[in-house]
Tab-separated table of C-alpha atoms in Angstrom:
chain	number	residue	atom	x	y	z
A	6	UNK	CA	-54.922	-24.016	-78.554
A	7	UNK	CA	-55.846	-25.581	-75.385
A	8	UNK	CA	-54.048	-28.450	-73.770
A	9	UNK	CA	-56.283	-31.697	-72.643
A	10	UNK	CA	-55.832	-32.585	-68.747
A	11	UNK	CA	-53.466	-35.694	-69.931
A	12	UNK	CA	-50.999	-32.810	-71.174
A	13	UNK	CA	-51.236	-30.676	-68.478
A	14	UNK	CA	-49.950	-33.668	-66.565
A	15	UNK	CA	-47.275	-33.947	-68.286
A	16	UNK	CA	-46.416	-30.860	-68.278
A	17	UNK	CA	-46.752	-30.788	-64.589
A	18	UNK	CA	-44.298	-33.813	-64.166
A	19	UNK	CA	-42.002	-31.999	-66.030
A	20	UNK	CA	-41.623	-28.898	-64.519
A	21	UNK	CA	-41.314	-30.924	-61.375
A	22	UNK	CA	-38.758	-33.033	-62.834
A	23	UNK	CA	-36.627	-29.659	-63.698
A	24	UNK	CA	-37.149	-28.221	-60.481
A	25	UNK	CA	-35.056	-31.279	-58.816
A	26	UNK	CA	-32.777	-31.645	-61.124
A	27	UNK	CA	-32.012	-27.592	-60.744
A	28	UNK	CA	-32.188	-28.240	-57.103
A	29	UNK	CA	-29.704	-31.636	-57.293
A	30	UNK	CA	-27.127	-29.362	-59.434
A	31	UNK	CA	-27.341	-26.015	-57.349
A	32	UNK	CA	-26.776	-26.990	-53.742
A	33	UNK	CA	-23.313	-28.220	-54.135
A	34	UNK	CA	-22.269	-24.714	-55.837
A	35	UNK	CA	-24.178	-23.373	-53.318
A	36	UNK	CA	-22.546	-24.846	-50.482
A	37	UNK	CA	-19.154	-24.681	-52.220
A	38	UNK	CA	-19.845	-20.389	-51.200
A	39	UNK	CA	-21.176	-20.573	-47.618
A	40	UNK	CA	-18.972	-21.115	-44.505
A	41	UNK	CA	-20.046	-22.475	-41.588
A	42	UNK	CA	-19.737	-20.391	-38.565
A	43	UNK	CA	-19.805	-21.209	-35.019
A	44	UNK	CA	-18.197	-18.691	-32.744
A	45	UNK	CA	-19.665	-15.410	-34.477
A	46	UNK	CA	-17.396	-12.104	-33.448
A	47	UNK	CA	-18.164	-10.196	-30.684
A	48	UNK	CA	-18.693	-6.371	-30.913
A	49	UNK	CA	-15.866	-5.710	-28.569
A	50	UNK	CA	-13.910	-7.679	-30.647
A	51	UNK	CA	-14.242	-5.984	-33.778
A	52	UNK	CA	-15.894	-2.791	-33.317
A	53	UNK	CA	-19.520	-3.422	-35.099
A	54	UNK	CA	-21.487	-1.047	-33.806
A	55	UNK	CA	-25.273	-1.663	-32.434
A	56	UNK	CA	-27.152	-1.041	-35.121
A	57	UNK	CA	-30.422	0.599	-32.787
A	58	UNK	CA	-30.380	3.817	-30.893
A	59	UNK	CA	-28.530	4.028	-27.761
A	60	UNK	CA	-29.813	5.187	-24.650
A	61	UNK	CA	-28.102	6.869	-21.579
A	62	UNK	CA	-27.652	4.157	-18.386
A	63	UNK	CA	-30.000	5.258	-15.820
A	64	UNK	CA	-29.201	3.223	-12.813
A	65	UNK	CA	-32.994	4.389	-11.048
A	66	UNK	CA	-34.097	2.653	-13.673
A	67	UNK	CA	-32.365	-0.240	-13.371
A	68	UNK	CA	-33.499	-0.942	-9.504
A	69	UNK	CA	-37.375	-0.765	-10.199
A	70	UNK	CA	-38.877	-4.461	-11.213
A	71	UNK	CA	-39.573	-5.040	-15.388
A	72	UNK	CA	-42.964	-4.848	-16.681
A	73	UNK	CA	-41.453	-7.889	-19.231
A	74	UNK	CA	-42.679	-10.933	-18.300
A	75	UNK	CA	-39.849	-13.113	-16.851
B	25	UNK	CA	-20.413	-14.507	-48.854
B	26	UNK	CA	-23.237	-16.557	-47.669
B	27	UNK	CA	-22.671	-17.856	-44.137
B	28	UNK	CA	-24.440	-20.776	-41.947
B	29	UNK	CA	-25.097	-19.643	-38.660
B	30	UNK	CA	-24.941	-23.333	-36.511
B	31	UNK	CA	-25.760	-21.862	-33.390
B	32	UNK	CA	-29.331	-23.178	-33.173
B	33	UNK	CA	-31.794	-26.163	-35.037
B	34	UNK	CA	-32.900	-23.099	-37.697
B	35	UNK	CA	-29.183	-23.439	-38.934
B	36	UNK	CA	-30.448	-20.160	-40.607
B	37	UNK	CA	-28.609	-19.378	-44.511
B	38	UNK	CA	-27.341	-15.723	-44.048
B	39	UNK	CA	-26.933	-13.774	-47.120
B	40	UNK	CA	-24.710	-10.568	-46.918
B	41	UNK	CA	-26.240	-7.557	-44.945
B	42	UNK	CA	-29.203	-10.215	-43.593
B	43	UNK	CA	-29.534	-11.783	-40.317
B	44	UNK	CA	-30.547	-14.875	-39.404
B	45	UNK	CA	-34.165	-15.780	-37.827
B	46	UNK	CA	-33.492	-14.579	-34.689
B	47	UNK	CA	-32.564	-10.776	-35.996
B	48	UNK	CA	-29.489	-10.314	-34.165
B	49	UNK	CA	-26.647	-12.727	-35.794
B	50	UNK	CA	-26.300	-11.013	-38.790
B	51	UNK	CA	-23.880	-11.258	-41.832
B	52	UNK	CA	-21.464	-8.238	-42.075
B	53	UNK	CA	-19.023	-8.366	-45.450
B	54	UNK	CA	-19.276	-12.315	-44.581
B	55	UNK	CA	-18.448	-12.523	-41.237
B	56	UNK	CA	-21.295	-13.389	-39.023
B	57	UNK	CA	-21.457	-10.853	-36.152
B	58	UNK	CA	-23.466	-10.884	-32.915
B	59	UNK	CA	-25.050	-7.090	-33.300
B	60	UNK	CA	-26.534	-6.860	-29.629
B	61	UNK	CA	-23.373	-8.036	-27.836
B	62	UNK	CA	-22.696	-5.660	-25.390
B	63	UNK	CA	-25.789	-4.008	-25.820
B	64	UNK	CA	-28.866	-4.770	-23.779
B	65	UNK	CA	-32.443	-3.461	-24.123
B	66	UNK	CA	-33.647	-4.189	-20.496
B	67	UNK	CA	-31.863	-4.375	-17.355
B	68	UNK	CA	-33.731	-4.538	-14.058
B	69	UNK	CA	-33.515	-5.807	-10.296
B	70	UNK	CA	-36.305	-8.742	-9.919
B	71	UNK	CA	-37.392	-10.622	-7.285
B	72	UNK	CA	-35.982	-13.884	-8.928
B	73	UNK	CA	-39.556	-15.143	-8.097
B	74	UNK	CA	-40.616	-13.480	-10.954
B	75	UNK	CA	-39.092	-15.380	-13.506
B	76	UNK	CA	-40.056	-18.046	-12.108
B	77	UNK	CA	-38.143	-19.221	-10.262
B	78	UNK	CA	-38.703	-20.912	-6.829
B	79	UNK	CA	-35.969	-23.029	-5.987
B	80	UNK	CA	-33.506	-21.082	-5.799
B	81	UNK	CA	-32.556	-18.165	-3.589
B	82	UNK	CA	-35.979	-17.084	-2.638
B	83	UNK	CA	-36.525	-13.793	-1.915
B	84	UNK	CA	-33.306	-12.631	-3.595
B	85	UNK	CA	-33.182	-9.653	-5.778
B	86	UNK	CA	-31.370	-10.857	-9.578
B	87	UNK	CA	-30.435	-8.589	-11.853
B	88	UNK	CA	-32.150	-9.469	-14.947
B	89	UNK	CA	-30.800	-8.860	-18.568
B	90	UNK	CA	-31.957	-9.510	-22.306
B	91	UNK	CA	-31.009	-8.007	-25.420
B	92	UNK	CA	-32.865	-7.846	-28.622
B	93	UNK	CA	-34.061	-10.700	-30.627
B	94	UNK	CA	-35.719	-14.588	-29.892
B	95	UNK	CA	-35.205	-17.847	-33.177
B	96	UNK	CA	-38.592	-18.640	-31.925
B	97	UNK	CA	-41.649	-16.516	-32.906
B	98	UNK	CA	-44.849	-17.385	-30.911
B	99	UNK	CA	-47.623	-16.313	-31.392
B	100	UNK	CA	-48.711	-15.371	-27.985
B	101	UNK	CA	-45.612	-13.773	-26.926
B	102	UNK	CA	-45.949	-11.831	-24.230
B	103	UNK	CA	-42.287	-9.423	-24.676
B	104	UNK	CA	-42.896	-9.448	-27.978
B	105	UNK	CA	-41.609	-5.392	-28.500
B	106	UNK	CA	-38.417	-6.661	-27.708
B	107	UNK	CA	-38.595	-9.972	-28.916
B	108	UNK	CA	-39.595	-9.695	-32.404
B	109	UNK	CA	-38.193	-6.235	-33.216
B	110	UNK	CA	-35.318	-5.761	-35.276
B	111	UNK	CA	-32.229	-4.028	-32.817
B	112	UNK	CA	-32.320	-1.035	-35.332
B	113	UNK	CA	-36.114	-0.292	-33.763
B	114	UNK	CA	-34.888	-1.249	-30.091
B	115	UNK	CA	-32.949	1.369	-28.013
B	116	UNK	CA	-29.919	-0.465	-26.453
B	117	UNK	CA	-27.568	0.881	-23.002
B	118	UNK	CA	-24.138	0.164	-23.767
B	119	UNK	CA	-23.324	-2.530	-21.147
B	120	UNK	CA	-19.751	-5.121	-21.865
B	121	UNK	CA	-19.908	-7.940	-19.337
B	122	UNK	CA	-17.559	-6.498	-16.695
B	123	UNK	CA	-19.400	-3.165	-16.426
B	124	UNK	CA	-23.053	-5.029	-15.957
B	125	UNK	CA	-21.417	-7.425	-13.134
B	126	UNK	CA	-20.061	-4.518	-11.595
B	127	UNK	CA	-23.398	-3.254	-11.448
B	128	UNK	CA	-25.010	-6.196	-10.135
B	129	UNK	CA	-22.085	-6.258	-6.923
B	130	UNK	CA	-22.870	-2.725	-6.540
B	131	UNK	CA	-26.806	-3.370	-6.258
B	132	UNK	CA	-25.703	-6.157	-3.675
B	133	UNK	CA	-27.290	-9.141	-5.786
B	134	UNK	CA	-26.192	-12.667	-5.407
B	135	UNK	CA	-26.951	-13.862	-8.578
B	136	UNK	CA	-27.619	-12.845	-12.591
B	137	UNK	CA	-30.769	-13.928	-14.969
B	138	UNK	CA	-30.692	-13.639	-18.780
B	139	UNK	CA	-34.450	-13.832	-19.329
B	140	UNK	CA	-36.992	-11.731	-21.294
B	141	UNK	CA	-36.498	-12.185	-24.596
B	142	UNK	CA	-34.532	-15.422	-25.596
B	143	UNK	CA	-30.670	-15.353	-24.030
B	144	UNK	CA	-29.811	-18.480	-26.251
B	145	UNK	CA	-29.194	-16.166	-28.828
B	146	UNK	CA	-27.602	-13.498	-27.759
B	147	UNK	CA	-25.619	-16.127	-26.636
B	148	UNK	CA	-22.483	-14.752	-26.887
B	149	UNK	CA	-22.943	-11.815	-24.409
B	150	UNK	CA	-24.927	-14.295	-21.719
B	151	UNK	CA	-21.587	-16.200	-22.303
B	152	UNK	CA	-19.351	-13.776	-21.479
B	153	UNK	CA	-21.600	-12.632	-18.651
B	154	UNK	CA	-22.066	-15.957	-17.070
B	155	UNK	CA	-18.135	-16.214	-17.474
B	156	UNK	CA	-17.072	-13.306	-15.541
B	157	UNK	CA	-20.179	-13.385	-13.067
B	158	UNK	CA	-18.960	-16.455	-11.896
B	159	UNK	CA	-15.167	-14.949	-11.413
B	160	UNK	CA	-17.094	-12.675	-9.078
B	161	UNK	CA	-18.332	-15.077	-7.094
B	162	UNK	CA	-22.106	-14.413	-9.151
B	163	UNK	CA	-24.482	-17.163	-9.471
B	164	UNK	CA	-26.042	-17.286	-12.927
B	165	UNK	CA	-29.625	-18.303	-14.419
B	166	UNK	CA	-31.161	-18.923	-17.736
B	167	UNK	CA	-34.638	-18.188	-18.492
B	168	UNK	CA	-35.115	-19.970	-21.949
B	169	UNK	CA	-36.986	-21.765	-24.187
B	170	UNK	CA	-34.577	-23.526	-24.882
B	171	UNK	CA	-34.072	-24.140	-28.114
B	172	UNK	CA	-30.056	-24.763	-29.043
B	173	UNK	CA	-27.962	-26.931	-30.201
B	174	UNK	CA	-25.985	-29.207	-28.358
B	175	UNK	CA	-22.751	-28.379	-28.398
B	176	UNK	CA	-23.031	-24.757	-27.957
B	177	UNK	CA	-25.806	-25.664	-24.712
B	178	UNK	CA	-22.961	-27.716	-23.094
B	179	UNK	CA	-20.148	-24.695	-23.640
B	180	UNK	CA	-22.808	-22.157	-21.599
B	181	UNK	CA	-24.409	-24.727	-19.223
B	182	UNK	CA	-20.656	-25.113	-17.709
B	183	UNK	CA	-21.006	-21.605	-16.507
B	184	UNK	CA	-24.875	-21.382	-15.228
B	185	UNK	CA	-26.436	-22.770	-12.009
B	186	UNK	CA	-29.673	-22.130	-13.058
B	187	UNK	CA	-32.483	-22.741	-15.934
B	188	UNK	CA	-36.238	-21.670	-16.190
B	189	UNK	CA	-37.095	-23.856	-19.363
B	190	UNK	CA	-40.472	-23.509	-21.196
B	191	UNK	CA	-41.733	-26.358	-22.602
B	192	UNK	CA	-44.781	-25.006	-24.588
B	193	UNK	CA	-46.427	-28.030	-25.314
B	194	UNK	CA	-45.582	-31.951	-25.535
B	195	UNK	CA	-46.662	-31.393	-29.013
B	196	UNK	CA	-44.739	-31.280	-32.299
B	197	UNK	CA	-47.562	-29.724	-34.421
B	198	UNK	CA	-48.112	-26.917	-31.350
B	199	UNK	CA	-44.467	-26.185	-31.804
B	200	UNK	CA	-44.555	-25.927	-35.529
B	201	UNK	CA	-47.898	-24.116	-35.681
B	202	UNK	CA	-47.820	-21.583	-32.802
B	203	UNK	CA	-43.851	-21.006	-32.566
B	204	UNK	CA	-42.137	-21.943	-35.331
B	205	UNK	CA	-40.046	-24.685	-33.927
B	206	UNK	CA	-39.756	-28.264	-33.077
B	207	UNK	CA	-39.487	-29.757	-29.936
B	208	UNK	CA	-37.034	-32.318	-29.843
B	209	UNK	CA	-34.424	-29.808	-29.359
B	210	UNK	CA	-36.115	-28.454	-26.174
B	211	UNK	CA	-36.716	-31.860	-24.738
B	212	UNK	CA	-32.993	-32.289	-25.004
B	213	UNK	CA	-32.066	-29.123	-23.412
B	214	UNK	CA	-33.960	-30.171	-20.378
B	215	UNK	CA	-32.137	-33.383	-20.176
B	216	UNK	CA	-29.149	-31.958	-20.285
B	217	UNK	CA	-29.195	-29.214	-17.800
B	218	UNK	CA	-30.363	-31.573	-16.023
B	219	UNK	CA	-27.271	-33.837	-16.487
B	220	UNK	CA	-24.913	-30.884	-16.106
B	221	UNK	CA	-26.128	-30.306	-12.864
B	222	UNK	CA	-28.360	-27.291	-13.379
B	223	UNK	CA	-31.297	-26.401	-10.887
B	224	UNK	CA	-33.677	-26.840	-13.287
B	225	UNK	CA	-37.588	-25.475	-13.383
B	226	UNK	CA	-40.053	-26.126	-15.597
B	227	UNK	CA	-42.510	-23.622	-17.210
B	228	UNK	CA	-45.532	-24.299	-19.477
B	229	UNK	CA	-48.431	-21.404	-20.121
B	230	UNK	CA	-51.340	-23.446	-20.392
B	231	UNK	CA	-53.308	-22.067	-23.304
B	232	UNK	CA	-56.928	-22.859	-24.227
B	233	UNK	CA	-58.032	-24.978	-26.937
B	234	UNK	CA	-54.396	-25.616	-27.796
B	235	UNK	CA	-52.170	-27.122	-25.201
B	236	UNK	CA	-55.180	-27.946	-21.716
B	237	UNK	CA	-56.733	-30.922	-22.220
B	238	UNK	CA	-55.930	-33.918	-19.558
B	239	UNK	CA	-54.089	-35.587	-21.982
B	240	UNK	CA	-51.971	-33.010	-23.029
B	241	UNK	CA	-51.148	-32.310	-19.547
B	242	UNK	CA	-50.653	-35.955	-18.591
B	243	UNK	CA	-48.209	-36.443	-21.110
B	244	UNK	CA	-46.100	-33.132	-20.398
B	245	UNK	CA	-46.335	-34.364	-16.396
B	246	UNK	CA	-45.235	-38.111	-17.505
B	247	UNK	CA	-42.469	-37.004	-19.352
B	248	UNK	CA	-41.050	-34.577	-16.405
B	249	UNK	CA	-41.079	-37.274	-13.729
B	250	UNK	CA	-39.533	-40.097	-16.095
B	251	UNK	CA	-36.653	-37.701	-18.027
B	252	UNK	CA	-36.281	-35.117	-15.463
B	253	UNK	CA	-37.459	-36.419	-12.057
B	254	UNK	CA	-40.053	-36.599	-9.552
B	255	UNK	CA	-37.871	-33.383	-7.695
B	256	UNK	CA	-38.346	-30.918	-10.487
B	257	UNK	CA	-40.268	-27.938	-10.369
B	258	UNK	CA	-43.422	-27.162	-12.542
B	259	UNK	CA	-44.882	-23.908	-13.209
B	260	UNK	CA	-48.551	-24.191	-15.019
B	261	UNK	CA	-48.863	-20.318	-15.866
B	262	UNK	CA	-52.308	-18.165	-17.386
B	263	UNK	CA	-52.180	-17.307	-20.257
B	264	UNK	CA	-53.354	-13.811	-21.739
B	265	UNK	CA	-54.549	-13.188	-25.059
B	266	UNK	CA	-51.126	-11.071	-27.038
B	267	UNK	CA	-49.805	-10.564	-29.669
B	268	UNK	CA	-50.904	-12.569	-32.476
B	269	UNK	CA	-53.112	-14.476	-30.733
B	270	UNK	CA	-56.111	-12.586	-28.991
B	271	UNK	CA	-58.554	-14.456	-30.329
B	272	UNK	CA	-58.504	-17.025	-27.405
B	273	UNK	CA	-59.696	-16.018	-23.652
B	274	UNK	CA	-57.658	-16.304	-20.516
B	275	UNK	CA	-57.269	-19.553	-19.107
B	276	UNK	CA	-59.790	-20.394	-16.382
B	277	UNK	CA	-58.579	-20.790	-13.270
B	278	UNK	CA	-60.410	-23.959	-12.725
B	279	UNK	CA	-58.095	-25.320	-16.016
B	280	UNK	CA	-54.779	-24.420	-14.328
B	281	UNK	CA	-56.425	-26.276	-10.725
B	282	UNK	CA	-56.689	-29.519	-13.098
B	283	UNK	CA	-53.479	-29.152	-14.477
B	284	UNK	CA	-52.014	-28.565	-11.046
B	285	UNK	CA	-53.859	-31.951	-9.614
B	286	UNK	CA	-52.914	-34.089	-12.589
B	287	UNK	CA	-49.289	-33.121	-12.281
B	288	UNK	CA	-49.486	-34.071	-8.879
B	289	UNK	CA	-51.414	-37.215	-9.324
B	290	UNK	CA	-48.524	-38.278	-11.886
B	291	UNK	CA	-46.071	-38.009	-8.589
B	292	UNK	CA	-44.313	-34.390	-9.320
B	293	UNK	CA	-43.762	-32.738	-5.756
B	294	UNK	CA	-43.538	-29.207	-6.614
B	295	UNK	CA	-46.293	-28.042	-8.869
B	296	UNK	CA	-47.093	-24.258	-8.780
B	297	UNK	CA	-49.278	-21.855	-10.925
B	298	UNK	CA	-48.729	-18.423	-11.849
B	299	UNK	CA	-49.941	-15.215	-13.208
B	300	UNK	CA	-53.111	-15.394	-11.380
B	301	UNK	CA	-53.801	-14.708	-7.469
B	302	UNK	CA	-54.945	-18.304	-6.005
B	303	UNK	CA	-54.364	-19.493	-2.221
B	304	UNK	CA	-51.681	-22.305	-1.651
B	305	UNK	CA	-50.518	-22.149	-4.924
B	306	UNK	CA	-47.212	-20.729	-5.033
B	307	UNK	CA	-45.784	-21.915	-1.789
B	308	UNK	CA	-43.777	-24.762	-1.552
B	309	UNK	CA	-44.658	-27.636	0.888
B	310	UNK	CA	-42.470	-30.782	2.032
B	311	UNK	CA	-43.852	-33.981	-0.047
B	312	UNK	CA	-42.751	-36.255	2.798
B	313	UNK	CA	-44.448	-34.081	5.461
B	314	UNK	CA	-46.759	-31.453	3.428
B	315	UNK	CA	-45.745	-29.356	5.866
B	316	UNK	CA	-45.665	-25.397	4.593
B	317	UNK	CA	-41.659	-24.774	4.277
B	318	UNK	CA	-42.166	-21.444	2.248
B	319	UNK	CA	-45.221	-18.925	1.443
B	320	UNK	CA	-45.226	-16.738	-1.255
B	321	UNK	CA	-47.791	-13.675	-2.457
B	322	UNK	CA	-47.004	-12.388	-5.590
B	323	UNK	CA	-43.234	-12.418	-5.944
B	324	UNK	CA	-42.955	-11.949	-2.140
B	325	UNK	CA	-41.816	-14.556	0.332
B	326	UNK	CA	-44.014	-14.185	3.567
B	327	UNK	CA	-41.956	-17.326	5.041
B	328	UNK	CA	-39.437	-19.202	4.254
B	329	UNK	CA	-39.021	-22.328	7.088
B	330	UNK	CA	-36.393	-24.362	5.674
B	331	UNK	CA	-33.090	-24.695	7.860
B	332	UNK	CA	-30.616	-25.741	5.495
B	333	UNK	CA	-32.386	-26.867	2.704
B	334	UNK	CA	-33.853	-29.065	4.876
B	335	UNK	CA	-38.190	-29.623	5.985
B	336	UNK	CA	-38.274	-29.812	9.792
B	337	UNK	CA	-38.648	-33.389	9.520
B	338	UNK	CA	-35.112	-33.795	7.944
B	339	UNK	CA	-36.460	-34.165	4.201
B	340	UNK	CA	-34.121	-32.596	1.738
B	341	UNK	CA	-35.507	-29.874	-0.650
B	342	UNK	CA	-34.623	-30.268	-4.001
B	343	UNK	CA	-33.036	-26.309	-4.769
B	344	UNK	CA	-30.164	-24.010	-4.290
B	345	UNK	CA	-30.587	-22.274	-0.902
B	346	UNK	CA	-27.781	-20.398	-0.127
């Protein structure tokens, strides 16, 4: 069976009508989970490691201008 | 748990094991956890002319510093390795704050930049670093885009004498389309380093097509001198086709001239361009007297005449000198 344009309208309408609603009753619950943080921790703090590889200090390095712009 | 990260206008939605836009604040069992603290990617001895930055201690080596990570993704970044990689992909020294400014005394610099990547967000670390540079009797500069939220921007500002801030465009659809972010925020930023009492310079990479027309520039000029002031430095710089965006060409030098002459028409007194090689235009001349108070080639300073901060005829040069 197909549906005439008028129908898919509604449909349309509808489904936009659920999506709000959905939308209306979920953020509250969803804010109700998430804390709000301002001062993340610092590694030295609490011991995270650095997720990437590590690589030795090389002071030569260090004294020779970046290719990086800036 | 899902956390909010408030640092910055993305006010990213972390879920557990996720980070937020910028790659490195990133949700551990809940807690939200600045990953590159203590760990930077690059660390190198500029001459601070290279950030740029004019106004301020020319001809001064500054140890320069970024970690992993930027909340804004342009398309025509040009550090973009370090800037859009995740820190698992980026090798990392193992640097705390008191270790790096004990470097920079031993290299016999004056001053510390957080530049290269975006130092807003590993904003924690600059903190720190700013903090105990300025125990040491360490000067401190930003080289941002910017792009923060207020009250955090106020906490760091109190501890940096210096920002290089890039305002891409005057343009809320450029900052939405090319970088994924708005540009209130920015604006604000430059107001209030201003405020604080920040030397502040002013970068924009002048990119064809999108941000060089003579009204774009007139409006970015116009807003400088009325928010910022007449005094404030303004870097037009070339752009290069990168990254995501190589299907444009170099900016003509002829387009950066214009820019350079509008800007100066509008009544700003220090206009310079950069990343290309053109006579007169990075050295700094008196606006009362034009006469030549310091040349630069490249990131070299041939001359620098001030006495002072001061042009022979007794006109006072907006910058930190000594």
């Amino acid at each position: 069976m197909f549906l005439r344009k008028r129908d898919l309208r509604v449909v349309a309408v509808s489904r936009r009508m659920f999506l709000s609603l959905s939308a209306l009753l979920l953020v509250p619950l969803r804010k109700k989970k998430m804390r709000a943080l301002s001062q993340p921790l610092q590694r030295s703090d609490t011991g995270y490691p650095y997720p990437g590889p590590i690589k030795r200090i090389d002071e030569q390095e260090m004294k020779r201008p970046s290719t990086w712009a800036g | 748990m899902t956390v909010q990260c408030d640092l910055c206008p993305k006010a990213c939605i972390i879920a557990p094991g996720q980070s937020g836009e910028c790659r490195i604040r990133v949700n551990i069992d809940g807690r939200l956890v600045a990953v590159s603290y203590g760990h930077p990617c690059a660390v190198h001895l500029d001459p601070v002319e290279k950030k740029p930055i004019f106004h301020f201690l020319p001809g001064t080596d500054i140890l320069s510093i970024a970690t992993v990570g930027c909340n804004l993704h342009c398309l025509n970044c040009q550090n973009w390795e370090i800037s859009q990689e995740n820190p698992e992909n980026v090798a990392a020294q193992e640097l705390l704050p008191e270790q790096l400014i004990a470097l920079a005394q031993k290299f016999g610099c004056q001053s510390m930049a957080y530049t290269y990547t975006e130092p807003l967000v590993f904003y924690e670390y600059t903190l720190a670093c700013s903090m105990k540079a300025r125990e040491a009797g360490l000067r401190n500069i930003l080289v941002t885009a910017g792009y923060l939220n207020e009250e955090p921007l106020r906490r760091l500002f109190a501890y940096v004498d210096g920002a290089q801030i890039d305002i891409k465009a005057m343009s809320e659809s450029f900052y939405q389309d090319v970088c994924d972010a708005s540009l209130g925020p920015v604006l604000n930023a430059c107001v209030l380093a201003k405020e604080m009492g920040l030397l502040l310079e002013v970068t924009n990479l002048v990119i064809p097509t999108l941000n060089d027309s003579e009204a774009d520039l007139r409006r970015l000029t116009r807003w400088i001198v009325s928010h910022l002031g007449a005094d404030t430095p303004l870097h037009f710089s070339r752009f290069h086709p990168q990254y995501r965006m190589q299907n444009l060409p170099p900016t003509p030098a002829e387009i950066l001239q214009l820019a350079r002459t509008i800007a100066q028409e509008e009544g700003l007194h220090y206009v310079y361009i950069g990343n290309l090689s053109l006579p007169d235009a990075e050295n700094t001349y008196c606006p009362e007297c034009n006469a030549l108070l310091i040349e630069r080639r490249g990131f070299t300073v041939i001359n620098n005449n001030l006495k002072d901060g001061k042009c022979f005829c007794g006109k006072e040069i907006y910058g930190l000198w000594q």
